Coordinates of C-alpha atoms in Angstrom, one line a residue:
X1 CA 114.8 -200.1 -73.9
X2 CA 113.6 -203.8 -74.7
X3 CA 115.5 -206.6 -75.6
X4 CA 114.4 -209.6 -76.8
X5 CA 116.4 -212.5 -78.2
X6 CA 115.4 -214.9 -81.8
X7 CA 117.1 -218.2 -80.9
X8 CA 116.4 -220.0 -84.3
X9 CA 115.3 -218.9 -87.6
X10 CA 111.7 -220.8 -87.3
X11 CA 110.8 -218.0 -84.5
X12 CA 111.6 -214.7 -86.9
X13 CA 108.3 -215.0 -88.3
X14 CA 106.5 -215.1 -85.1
X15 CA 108.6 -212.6 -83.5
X16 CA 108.1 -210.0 -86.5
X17 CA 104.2 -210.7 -86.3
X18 CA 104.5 -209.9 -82.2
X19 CA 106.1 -206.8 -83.2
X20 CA 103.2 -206.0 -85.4
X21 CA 100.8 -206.8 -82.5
X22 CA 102.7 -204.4 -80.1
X23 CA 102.4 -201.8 -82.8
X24 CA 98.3 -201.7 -82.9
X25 CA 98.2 -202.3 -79.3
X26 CA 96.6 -200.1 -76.8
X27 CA 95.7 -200.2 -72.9
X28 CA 93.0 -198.2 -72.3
X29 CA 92.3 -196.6 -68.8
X30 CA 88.9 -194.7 -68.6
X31 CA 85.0 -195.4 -68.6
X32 CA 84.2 -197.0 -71.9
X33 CA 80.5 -195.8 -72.9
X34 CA 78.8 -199.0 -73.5
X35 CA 79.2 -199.6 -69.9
X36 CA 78.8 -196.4 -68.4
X37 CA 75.1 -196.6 -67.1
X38 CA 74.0 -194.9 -64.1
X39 CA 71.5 -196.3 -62.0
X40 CA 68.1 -194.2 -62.2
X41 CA 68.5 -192.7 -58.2
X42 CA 68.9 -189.4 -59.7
X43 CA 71.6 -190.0 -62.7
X44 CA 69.0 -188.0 -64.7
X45 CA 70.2 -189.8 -67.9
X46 CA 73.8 -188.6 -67.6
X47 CA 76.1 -191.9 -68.3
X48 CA 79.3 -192.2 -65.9
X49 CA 81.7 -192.2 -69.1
X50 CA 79.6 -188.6 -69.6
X51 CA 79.8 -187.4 -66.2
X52 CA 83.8 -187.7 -66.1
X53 CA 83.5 -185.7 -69.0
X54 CA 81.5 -182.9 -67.1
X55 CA 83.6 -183.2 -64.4
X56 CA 86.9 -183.1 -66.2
X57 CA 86.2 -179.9 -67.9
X58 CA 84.2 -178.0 -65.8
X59 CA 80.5 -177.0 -66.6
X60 CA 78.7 -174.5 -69.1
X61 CA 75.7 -173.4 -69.4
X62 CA 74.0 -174.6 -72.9
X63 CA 73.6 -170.8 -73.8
X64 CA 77.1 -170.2 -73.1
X65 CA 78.4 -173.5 -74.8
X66 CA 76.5 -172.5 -77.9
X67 CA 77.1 -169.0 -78.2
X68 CA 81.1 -169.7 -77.9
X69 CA 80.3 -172.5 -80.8
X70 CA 78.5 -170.0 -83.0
X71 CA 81.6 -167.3 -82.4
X72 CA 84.4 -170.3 -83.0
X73 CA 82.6 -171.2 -86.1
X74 CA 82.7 -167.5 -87.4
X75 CA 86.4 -167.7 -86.8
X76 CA 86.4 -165.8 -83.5
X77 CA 88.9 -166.1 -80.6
X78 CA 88.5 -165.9 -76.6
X79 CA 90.9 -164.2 -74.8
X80 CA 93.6 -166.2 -73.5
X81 CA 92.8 -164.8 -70.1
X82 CA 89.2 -166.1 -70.7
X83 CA 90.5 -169.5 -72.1
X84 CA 92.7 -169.7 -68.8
X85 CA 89.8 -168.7 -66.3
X86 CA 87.5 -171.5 -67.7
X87 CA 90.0 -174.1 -67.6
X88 CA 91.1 -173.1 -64.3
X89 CA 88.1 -172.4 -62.7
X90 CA 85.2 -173.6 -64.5
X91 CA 81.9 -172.2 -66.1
X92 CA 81.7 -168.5 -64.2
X93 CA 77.9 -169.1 -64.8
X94 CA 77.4 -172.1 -62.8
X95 CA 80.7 -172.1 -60.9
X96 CA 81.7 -175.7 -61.5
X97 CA 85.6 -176.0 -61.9
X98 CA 86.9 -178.7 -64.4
X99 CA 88.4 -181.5 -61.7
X100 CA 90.0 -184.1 -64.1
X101 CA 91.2 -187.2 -63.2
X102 CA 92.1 -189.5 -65.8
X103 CA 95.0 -187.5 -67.8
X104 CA 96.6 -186.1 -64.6
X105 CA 96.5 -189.4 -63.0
X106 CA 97.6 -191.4 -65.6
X107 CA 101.0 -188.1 -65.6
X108 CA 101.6 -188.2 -61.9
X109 CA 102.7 -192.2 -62.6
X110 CA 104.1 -192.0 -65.7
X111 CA 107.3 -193.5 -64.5
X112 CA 105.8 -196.9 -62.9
X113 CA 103.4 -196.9 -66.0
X114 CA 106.6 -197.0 -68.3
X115 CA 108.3 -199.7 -66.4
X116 CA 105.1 -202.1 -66.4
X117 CA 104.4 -201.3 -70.1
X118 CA 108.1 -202.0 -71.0
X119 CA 107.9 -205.3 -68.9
X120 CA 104.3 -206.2 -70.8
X121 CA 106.1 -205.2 -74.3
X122 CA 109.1 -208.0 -73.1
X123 CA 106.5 -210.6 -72.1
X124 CA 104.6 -210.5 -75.0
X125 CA 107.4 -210.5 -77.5
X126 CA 108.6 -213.4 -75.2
X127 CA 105.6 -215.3 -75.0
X128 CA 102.8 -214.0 -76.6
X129 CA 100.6 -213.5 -73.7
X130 CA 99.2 -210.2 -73.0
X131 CA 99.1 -210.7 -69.1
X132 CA 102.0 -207.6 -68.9
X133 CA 99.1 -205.4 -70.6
X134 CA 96.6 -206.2 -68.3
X135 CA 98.3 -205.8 -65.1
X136 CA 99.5 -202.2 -67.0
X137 CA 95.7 -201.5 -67.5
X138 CA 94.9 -202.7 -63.7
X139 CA 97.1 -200.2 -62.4
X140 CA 96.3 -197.3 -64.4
X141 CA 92.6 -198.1 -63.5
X142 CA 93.8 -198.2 -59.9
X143 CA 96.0 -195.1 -60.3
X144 CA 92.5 -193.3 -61.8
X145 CA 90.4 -194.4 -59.0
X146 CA 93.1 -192.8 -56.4
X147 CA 92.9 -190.0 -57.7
X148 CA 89.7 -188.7 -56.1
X149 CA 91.1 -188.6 -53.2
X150 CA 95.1 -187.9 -54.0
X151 CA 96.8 -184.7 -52.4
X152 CA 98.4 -183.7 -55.3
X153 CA 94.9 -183.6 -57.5
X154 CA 94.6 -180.2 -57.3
X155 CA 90.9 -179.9 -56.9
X156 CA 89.3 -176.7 -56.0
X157 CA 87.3 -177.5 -52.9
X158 CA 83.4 -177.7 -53.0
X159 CA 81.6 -173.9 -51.9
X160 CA 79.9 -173.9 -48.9
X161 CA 76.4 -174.9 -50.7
X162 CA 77.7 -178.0 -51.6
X163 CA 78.7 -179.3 -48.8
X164 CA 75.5 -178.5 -47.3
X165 CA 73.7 -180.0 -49.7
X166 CA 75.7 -182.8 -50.1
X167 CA 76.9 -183.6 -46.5
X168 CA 80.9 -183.8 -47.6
X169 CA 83.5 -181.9 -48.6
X170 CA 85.0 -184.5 -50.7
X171 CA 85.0 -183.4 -54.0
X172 CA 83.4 -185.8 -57.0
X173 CA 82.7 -188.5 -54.5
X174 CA 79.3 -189.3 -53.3
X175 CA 77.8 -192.4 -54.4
X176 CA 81.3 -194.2 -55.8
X177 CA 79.6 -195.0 -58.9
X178 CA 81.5 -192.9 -61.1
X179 CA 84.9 -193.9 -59.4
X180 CA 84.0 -197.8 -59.4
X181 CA 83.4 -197.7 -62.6
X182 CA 86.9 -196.8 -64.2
X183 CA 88.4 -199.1 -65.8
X184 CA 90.7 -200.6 -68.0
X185 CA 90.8 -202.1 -71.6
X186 CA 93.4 -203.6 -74.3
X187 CA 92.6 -203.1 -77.5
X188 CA 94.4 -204.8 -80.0
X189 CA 92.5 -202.8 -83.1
X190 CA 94.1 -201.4 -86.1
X191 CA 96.2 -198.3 -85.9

């Protein structure tokens, strides 16, 4: 819970605005798309902000992601056996399991995330500044980032081919450029 004290009358006015400001306020941890871009070493057009995407939910084939829109569309239902293979393991066409990171990250720290957000909610009703926002954004940026290489990610490891081909067994991590570019933003927009 917050607390924050009005010591004269002239401050209820600014106070009740600040209130209104926390309202609309977001801190936004992720890779926004406008600067997502990948360098052109073999990005092949994908941005960053797209590839976590990819990554988060697993790969289908463009066959297979049409011909499950054409069924939804007609009102048709997969399995929940199916539903629960492909979010647990992927596209079984190109073998790719979903390996998300921002939502399970951002779940494993709820509890420090809540304490630096109620701390940034005091400061700002306090003084106005933002600076408790930011330093909530830095960390969940942080928190994201860790997550690539955090025990309790879950990950399914990468098949035999990959590592081969890719000379690691870390999974999502070769250049950094995806990683690196998490971040954070506070938007202050309209809800």
């Amino acid at each position: 819970m917050v607390r924050a004290a009005v010591t004269r009358q002239s401050n209820m006015a600014a106070f009740k605005a600040r209130i209104r400001e926390i309202a609309k306020t977001r801190v936004l941890v992720g890779i926004p798309q406008a600067n997502s871009s990948r360098s052109a070493d073999g990005g092949g057009g994908i941005t960053n902000a797209e590839l976590l995407y990819i990554h988060t939910h697993g790969v289908r084939q463009q066959t297979m992601r049409q011909d499950m829109k054409s069924d939804m569309d007609q009102g048709k239902k997969y399995s929940e056996a199916y539903q629960l293979y492909v979010q647990s393991h992927g596209s079984p066409l190109w073998h790719s399991p979903p390996r998300p990171v921002l939502e399970p990250a951002m779940d494993y720290h709820k509890d420090a995330i809540k304490v630096d957000l109620s701390e940034a909610v005091k400061l700002y009703l306090q003084t106005g500044r933002d600076t408790g926002y930011r330093k909530v954004g830095m960390f969940g940026a942080a928190m994201a980032k860790g997550w690539f290489e955090h025990p309790a990610n879950g990950w399914a490891p990468n098949s035999p081919k990959t590592i081969i081909k890719k000379g690691s067994e870390s999974p999502l991590i070769d250049t950094g450029a995806m990683r690196q570019a998490i971040t954070y933003v506070v938007d202050k927009g309209v809800v």
